[in-house]
Amino acid sequence: MKKKILPRLSNLLCLSSAFLLAGCDWDTLNPKGVIGIQEKSLILTATYAMLLVVVPVIVLTLLFAWQYRQSNTNAEYLPKWSHSNKIEVVIWVVPSLIILFLAVLTYQTCISLDPYRPLDEEANVKPIHVDVVALDWKWLFVYPDEGIATVNQIAFPVNTPVEFRITSDSVMNSFFIPQLGSMVYAMAGMQTQIHLSANEVGNYAGESANFSGRGFSDMRFRALAMSNDDYAAWVQKVKASSEQLDSSNYPKLAAPSEANPVEYFSHAEPGLFDGIVAKYNNGMVMDKSTGKMLHVQSAMSDMNMKE
């Protein structure tokens, strides 16, 4: 009976695993950007280091259970055994070395993969600036340099750093493009940052990685990495839209909606992002250059003077 049950149980486990993994997306392990490649290396390195302990423990557990089973009368029986210096050395030194290695690796990557840190690999390329606002249940992208805005779609040239400023005009959310790199939280009244780039032309999935209510499952966007010429054509396409975004029609856009389609706005009111952040801080916003809090009107004046 046991011989019949075990193969059936094994087949059932294999089929269950295949079924559960069928819907999995491995974008994180198929990176297309500088940060994503470094994060993949970090994940695999840390996993392999931990497997140096996990695999031997699993193998030895099964081996000991088989070797010292009750029916094996040939196994050595030592009822008074209590200590082994060799075993103590192995079980303490090996895990300690792995923990030390992981600690050094974590410290180094906390610095090199800091989302606020500009990309060293593309330091000579002028970055694209994008302001990101998490809404219910859609993503608003404002291009302050181009004066345009989009919903649920962004575009940028390949091998070009993209500097994202991120906030929320609703509950806490998270901004994530799995194939390009890190996930960063979006919080009302706060401004977070992340620097990413793509090294291949492609249409990459972006999503919210933090449950935010009824429409969370459809809170997705597309990130288009394209050539410089195609990016310039895309900007012109957005500028050809008849829709404009300002403080008068923004509340309508910010109202909750599900499975929102892609939208283009040929003009985005300057300071819209800062205004969204400031309304949760008594009209104050942080000046990036000084780190001081300014009234949103003063901040706008300073930006206009710099221009």
Coordinates of C-alpha atoms in Angstrom, one line a residue:
M1 CA 0.0 0.0 0.0
K2 CA 2.8 2.4 0.9
K3 CA 4.5 1.8 -2.4
K4 CA 1.4 2.9 -4.2
I5 CA 0.7 6.0 -2.0
L6 CA 4.1 7.6 -2.2
P7 CA 4.3 7.9 -6.0
R8 CA 0.8 9.3 -6.1
L9 CA 1.7 11.8 -3.3
S10 CA 4.8 12.8 -5.2
N11 CA 2.9 13.4 -8.4
L12 CA 0.3 15.4 -6.6
L13 CA 3.0 17.7 -5.1
C14 CA 4.6 18.2 -8.4
L15 CA 1.3 19.1 -10.1
S16 CA 0.3 21.4 -7.2
S17 CA 3.7 23.2 -7.5
A18 CA 3.4 23.6 -11.2
F19 CA -0.2 24.9 -10.8
L20 CA 0.8 27.5 -8.1
L21 CA 3.9 28.7 -10.1
A22 CA 2.1 29.0 -13.4
G23 CA 0.9 32.5 -12.5
C24 CA 4.2 33.7 -11.2
D25 CA 6.1 36.4 -13.0
W26 CA 9.9 36.3 -12.9
D27 CA 10.5 39.9 -14.0
T28 CA 12.8 40.6 -11.1
L29 CA 15.1 37.8 -12.2
N30 CA 15.1 39.1 -15.8
P31 CA 16.4 42.6 -15.3
K32 CA 16.8 45.2 -18.1
G33 CA 18.4 48.0 -16.2
V34 CA 21.5 48.8 -14.2
I35 CA 19.8 48.7 -10.8
G36 CA 17.8 45.6 -11.7
I37 CA 21.0 43.7 -12.7
Q38 CA 22.7 44.6 -9.4
E39 CA 19.7 43.6 -7.4
K40 CA 19.5 40.2 -9.2
S41 CA 23.1 39.6 -8.4
L42 CA 22.5 40.5 -4.7
I43 CA 19.5 38.2 -4.5
L44 CA 21.3 35.2 -6.1
T45 CA 24.5 35.8 -4.1
A46 CA 22.6 35.9 -0.8
T47 CA 20.5 32.8 -1.7
Y48 CA 23.6 30.8 -2.7
A49 CA 25.4 31.8 0.6
M50 CA 22.4 30.7 2.7
L51 CA 22.1 27.4 0.7
L52 CA 25.6 26.5 2.0
V53 CA 23.9 25.9 5.3
V54 CA 20.4 24.9 4.3
V55 CA 21.2 22.2 1.8
P56 CA 23.7 20.3 4.1
V57 CA 21.2 20.5 7.0
I58 CA 18.4 19.1 4.9
V59 CA 20.6 16.3 3.5
L60 CA 22.0 15.4 6.9
T61 CA 18.6 15.4 8.5
L62 CA 17.3 12.9 6.0
L63 CA 20.6 10.9 6.2
F64 CA 20.5 10.7 10.0
A65 CA 16.8 9.7 10.0
W66 CA 17.6 6.9 7.6
Q67 CA 20.9 5.8 9.1
Y68 CA 19.7 5.6 12.7
R69 CA 16.2 4.3 12.1
Q70 CA 15.0 1.7 14.6
S71 CA 15.1 -1.1 12.2
N72 CA 18.8 -0.6 11.3
T73 CA 20.5 -2.8 13.8
N74 CA 24.0 -2.2 12.2
A75 CA 24.0 1.5 13.1
E76 CA 26.3 2.5 16.0
Y77 CA 24.4 3.0 19.2
L78 CA 25.9 5.6 21.6
P79 CA 23.3 6.3 24.3
K80 CA 25.8 8.3 26.5
W81 CA 27.3 10.5 23.7
S82 CA 26.9 14.2 24.6
H83 CA 29.6 16.3 22.9
S84 CA 31.9 16.6 19.9
N85 CA 34.4 19.5 19.4
K86 CA 34.5 18.9 15.7
I87 CA 30.8 19.2 15.3
E88 CA 30.7 22.3 17.5
V89 CA 33.4 24.0 15.4
V90 CA 31.5 23.2 12.2
I91 CA 28.0 24.3 13.4
W92 CA 29.3 27.6 14.8
V93 CA 32.2 28.7 12.4
V94 CA 30.4 28.0 9.1
P95 CA 27.2 29.9 9.9
S96 CA 29.2 32.7 11.5
L97 CA 31.3 33.2 8.4
I98 CA 28.2 33.2 6.2
I99 CA 26.5 35.8 8.4
L100 CA 29.7 37.9 8.3
F101 CA 29.8 37.7 4.5
L102 CA 26.1 38.6 4.3
A103 CA 26.6 41.6 6.7
V104 CA 29.4 43.0 4.5
L105 CA 27.4 42.4 1.4
T106 CA 24.3 44.1 2.9
Y107 CA 26.4 47.1 4.1
Q108 CA 28.0 47.6 0.6
T109 CA 24.7 47.3 -1.3
C110 CA 22.8 49.6 1.1
I111 CA 25.2 52.3 -0.2
S112 CA 25.5 51.3 -3.9
L113 CA 21.8 50.6 -4.3
D114 CA 20.5 53.7 -2.4
P115 CA 17.5 54.8 -4.4
Y116 CA 18.4 58.5 -3.7
R117 CA 21.9 58.0 -5.2
P118 CA 22.3 59.1 -8.9
L119 CA 23.5 56.4 -11.3
D120 CA 27.3 56.4 -11.6
E121 CA 27.3 54.4 -14.8
E122 CA 25.4 57.1 -16.7
A123 CA 26.7 60.2 -14.9
N124 CA 27.6 62.0 -18.2
V125 CA 24.1 61.7 -19.6
K126 CA 21.4 64.3 -18.9
P127 CA 18.7 62.7 -16.8
I128 CA 15.0 62.7 -17.5
H129 CA 12.9 64.1 -14.6
V130 CA 9.6 62.5 -13.8
D131 CA 7.2 63.4 -10.9
V132 CA 5.1 60.4 -9.8
V133 CA 1.8 60.7 -8.0
A134 CA -0.1 57.6 -6.7
L135 CA -3.8 58.1 -7.0
D136 CA -6.9 55.9 -6.4
W137 CA -6.3 53.7 -8.5
K138 CA -3.9 54.9 -11.1
W139 CA -0.5 56.6 -11.6
L140 CA 0.0 60.2 -12.7
F141 CA 3.3 61.0 -14.3
V142 CA 4.4 64.7 -14.7
Y143 CA 7.3 65.6 -16.9
P144 CA 8.3 69.1 -15.5
D145 CA 11.0 69.8 -18.1
E146 CA 8.7 68.9 -21.0
G147 CA 5.6 70.4 -19.4
I148 CA 3.5 67.3 -20.1
A149 CA 1.7 64.7 -18.0
T150 CA 0.4 61.1 -18.6
V151 CA -1.7 58.6 -16.7
N152 CA -0.6 54.9 -16.5
Q153 CA 2.2 55.3 -19.0
I154 CA 5.7 56.6 -18.9
A155 CA 8.5 56.7 -21.6
F156 CA 12.2 57.5 -21.5
P157 CA 15.2 56.9 -23.8
V158 CA 17.4 53.8 -23.2
N159 CA 20.7 54.2 -21.4
T160 CA 19.4 57.4 -19.9
P161 CA 19.1 58.0 -16.1
V162 CA 15.5 58.7 -15.0
E163 CA 15.1 60.7 -11.7
F164 CA 11.7 60.0 -10.1
R165 CA 10.2 62.1 -7.4
I166 CA 7.3 60.1 -5.8
T167 CA 4.4 61.0 -3.6
S168 CA 0.8 60.0 -3.0
D169 CA -2.4 62.0 -3.0
S170 CA -4.2 59.1 -1.3
V171 CA -3.2 56.2 1.0
M172 CA 0.3 54.9 1.1
N173 CA 1.4 53.1 -2.0
S174 CA 4.5 51.8 -3.7
F175 CA 6.1 52.4 -7.1
F176 CA 7.7 49.4 -8.7
I177 CA 9.0 48.5 -12.2
P178 CA 10.3 44.9 -11.5
Q179 CA 12.6 44.7 -14.5
L180 CA 14.3 48.0 -13.8
G181 CA 14.9 47.9 -10.1
S182 CA 13.9 49.0 -6.6
M183 CA 10.5 49.4 -5.1
V184 CA 9.9 52.8 -3.3
Y185 CA 7.0 53.8 -1.2
A186 CA 4.7 56.7 -2.1
M187 CA 3.2 58.6 0.9
A188 CA 1.0 61.6 1.2
G189 CA 2.8 64.7 2.3
M190 CA 6.2 63.1 1.7
Q191 CA 8.6 63.0 -1.3
T192 CA 10.7 60.0 -2.0
Q193 CA 13.1 59.5 -4.9
I194 CA 14.5 56.7 -7.0
H195 CA 17.0 56.7 -9.9
L196 CA 16.5 54.0 -12.6
S197 CA 17.5 53.4 -16.2
A198 CA 16.9 50.8 -18.9
N199 CA 19.6 49.3 -21.1
E200 CA 17.3 47.7 -23.6
V201 CA 14.4 48.9 -25.7
G202 CA 11.2 47.4 -24.3
N203 CA 7.7 47.7 -22.9
Y204 CA 8.1 47.0 -19.2
A205 CA 5.3 46.4 -16.6
G206 CA 4.9 48.8 -13.7
E207 CA 2.7 48.2 -10.7
S208 CA 1.7 49.1 -7.2
A209 CA 3.3 46.7 -4.8
N210 CA 1.2 47.8 -1.7
F211 CA -2.4 47.0 -1.2
S212 CA -4.4 50.2 -1.4
G213 CA -8.1 49.3 -1.7
R214 CA -10.7 48.0 -4.1
G215 CA -9.0 49.0 -7.4
F216 CA -5.5 47.9 -6.3
S217 CA -5.3 44.9 -8.7
D218 CA -5.7 47.2 -11.8
M219 CA -3.3 49.9 -10.5
R220 CA -0.7 49.1 -13.2
F221 CA 1.2 51.1 -15.8
R222 CA 3.6 50.6 -18.7
A223 CA 7.2 51.9 -18.8
L224 CA 8.4 52.4 -22.4
A225 CA 12.1 52.4 -23.0
M226 CA 12.9 53.6 -26.5
S227 CA 15.5 55.2 -28.7
N228 CA 16.1 59.0 -28.5
D229 CA 14.2 59.6 -31.8
D230 CA 11.2 57.5 -30.7
Y231 CA 11.2 59.3 -27.3
A232 CA 11.1 62.7 -29.0
A233 CA 8.2 61.4 -31.2
W234 CA 6.4 60.2 -28.1
V235 CA 6.7 63.6 -26.4
Q236 CA 5.3 65.3 -29.5
K237 CA 2.4 62.8 -29.5
V238 CA 1.6 63.7 -25.9
K239 CA 1.9 67.4 -26.7
A240 CA -0.6 66.9 -29.5
S241 CA -3.3 65.9 -27.0
S242 CA -6.2 68.3 -26.5
E243 CA -6.3 67.6 -22.8
Q244 CA -4.5 69.8 -20.3
L245 CA -3.9 69.3 -16.6
D246 CA -4.2 72.1 -14.0
S247 CA -5.6 72.8 -10.6
S248 CA -9.1 73.2 -11.9
N249 CA -9.5 69.7 -13.5
Y250 CA -7.0 67.8 -11.3
P251 CA -9.6 66.9 -8.6
K252 CA -11.6 65.2 -11.3
L253 CA -8.5 63.1 -12.3
A254 CA -7.7 62.4 -8.7
A255 CA -11.2 61.0 -8.0
P256 CA -11.2 57.2 -7.5
S257 CA -11.4 55.1 -10.7
E258 CA -10.6 51.5 -11.6
A259 CA -8.8 50.1 -14.6
N260 CA -8.1 53.7 -15.8
P261 CA -7.0 53.9 -19.4
V262 CA -3.8 55.7 -20.6
E263 CA -4.3 59.4 -20.8
Y264 CA -2.2 62.2 -22.2
F265 CA -2.1 65.9 -21.2
S266 CA -0.3 68.3 -23.5
H267 CA 0.2 70.8 -20.7
A268 CA 0.8 70.2 -17.0
E269 CA 0.5 73.1 -14.6
P270 CA 4.0 74.0 -13.2
G271 CA 4.3 73.2 -9.5
L272 CA 1.5 70.6 -9.5
F273 CA 3.6 68.0 -7.8
D274 CA 4.9 70.4 -5.1
G275 CA 1.3 71.6 -4.5
I276 CA 0.1 68.0 -4.0
V277 CA 2.9 67.4 -1.4
A278 CA 2.4 70.8 0.3
K279 CA -1.4 70.4 0.9
Y280 CA -0.6 67.7 3.5
N281 CA 2.1 70.0 5.2
N282 CA 0.2 73.2 5.8
G283 CA 1.4 74.5 2.4
M284 CA 5.0 73.7 3.0
V285 CA 7.4 71.8 0.7
M286 CA 11.1 70.8 1.0
D287 CA 13.6 72.7 -1.1
K288 CA 15.9 70.0 -2.6
S289 CA 18.9 72.3 -2.8
T290 CA 18.9 73.5 0.8
G291 CA 16.8 70.9 2.6
K292 CA 14.7 73.6 4.2
M293 CA 10.9 73.7 4.3
L294 CA 9.4 76.5 2.2
H295 CA 5.9 77.7 1.6
V296 CA 4.8 76.3 -1.8
Q297 CA 4.4 79.8 -3.2
S298 CA 7.9 80.8 -2.1
A299 CA 9.3 77.5 -3.5
M300 CA 7.6 78.3 -6.9
S301 CA 9.1 81.8 -6.9
D302 CA 12.5 80.4 -6.2
M303 CA 12.2 77.9 -9.0
N304 CA 11.0 80.6 -11.5
M305 CA 14.0 82.8 -10.5
K306 CA 16.4 79.9 -11.1
E307 CA 14.9 79.3 -14.6

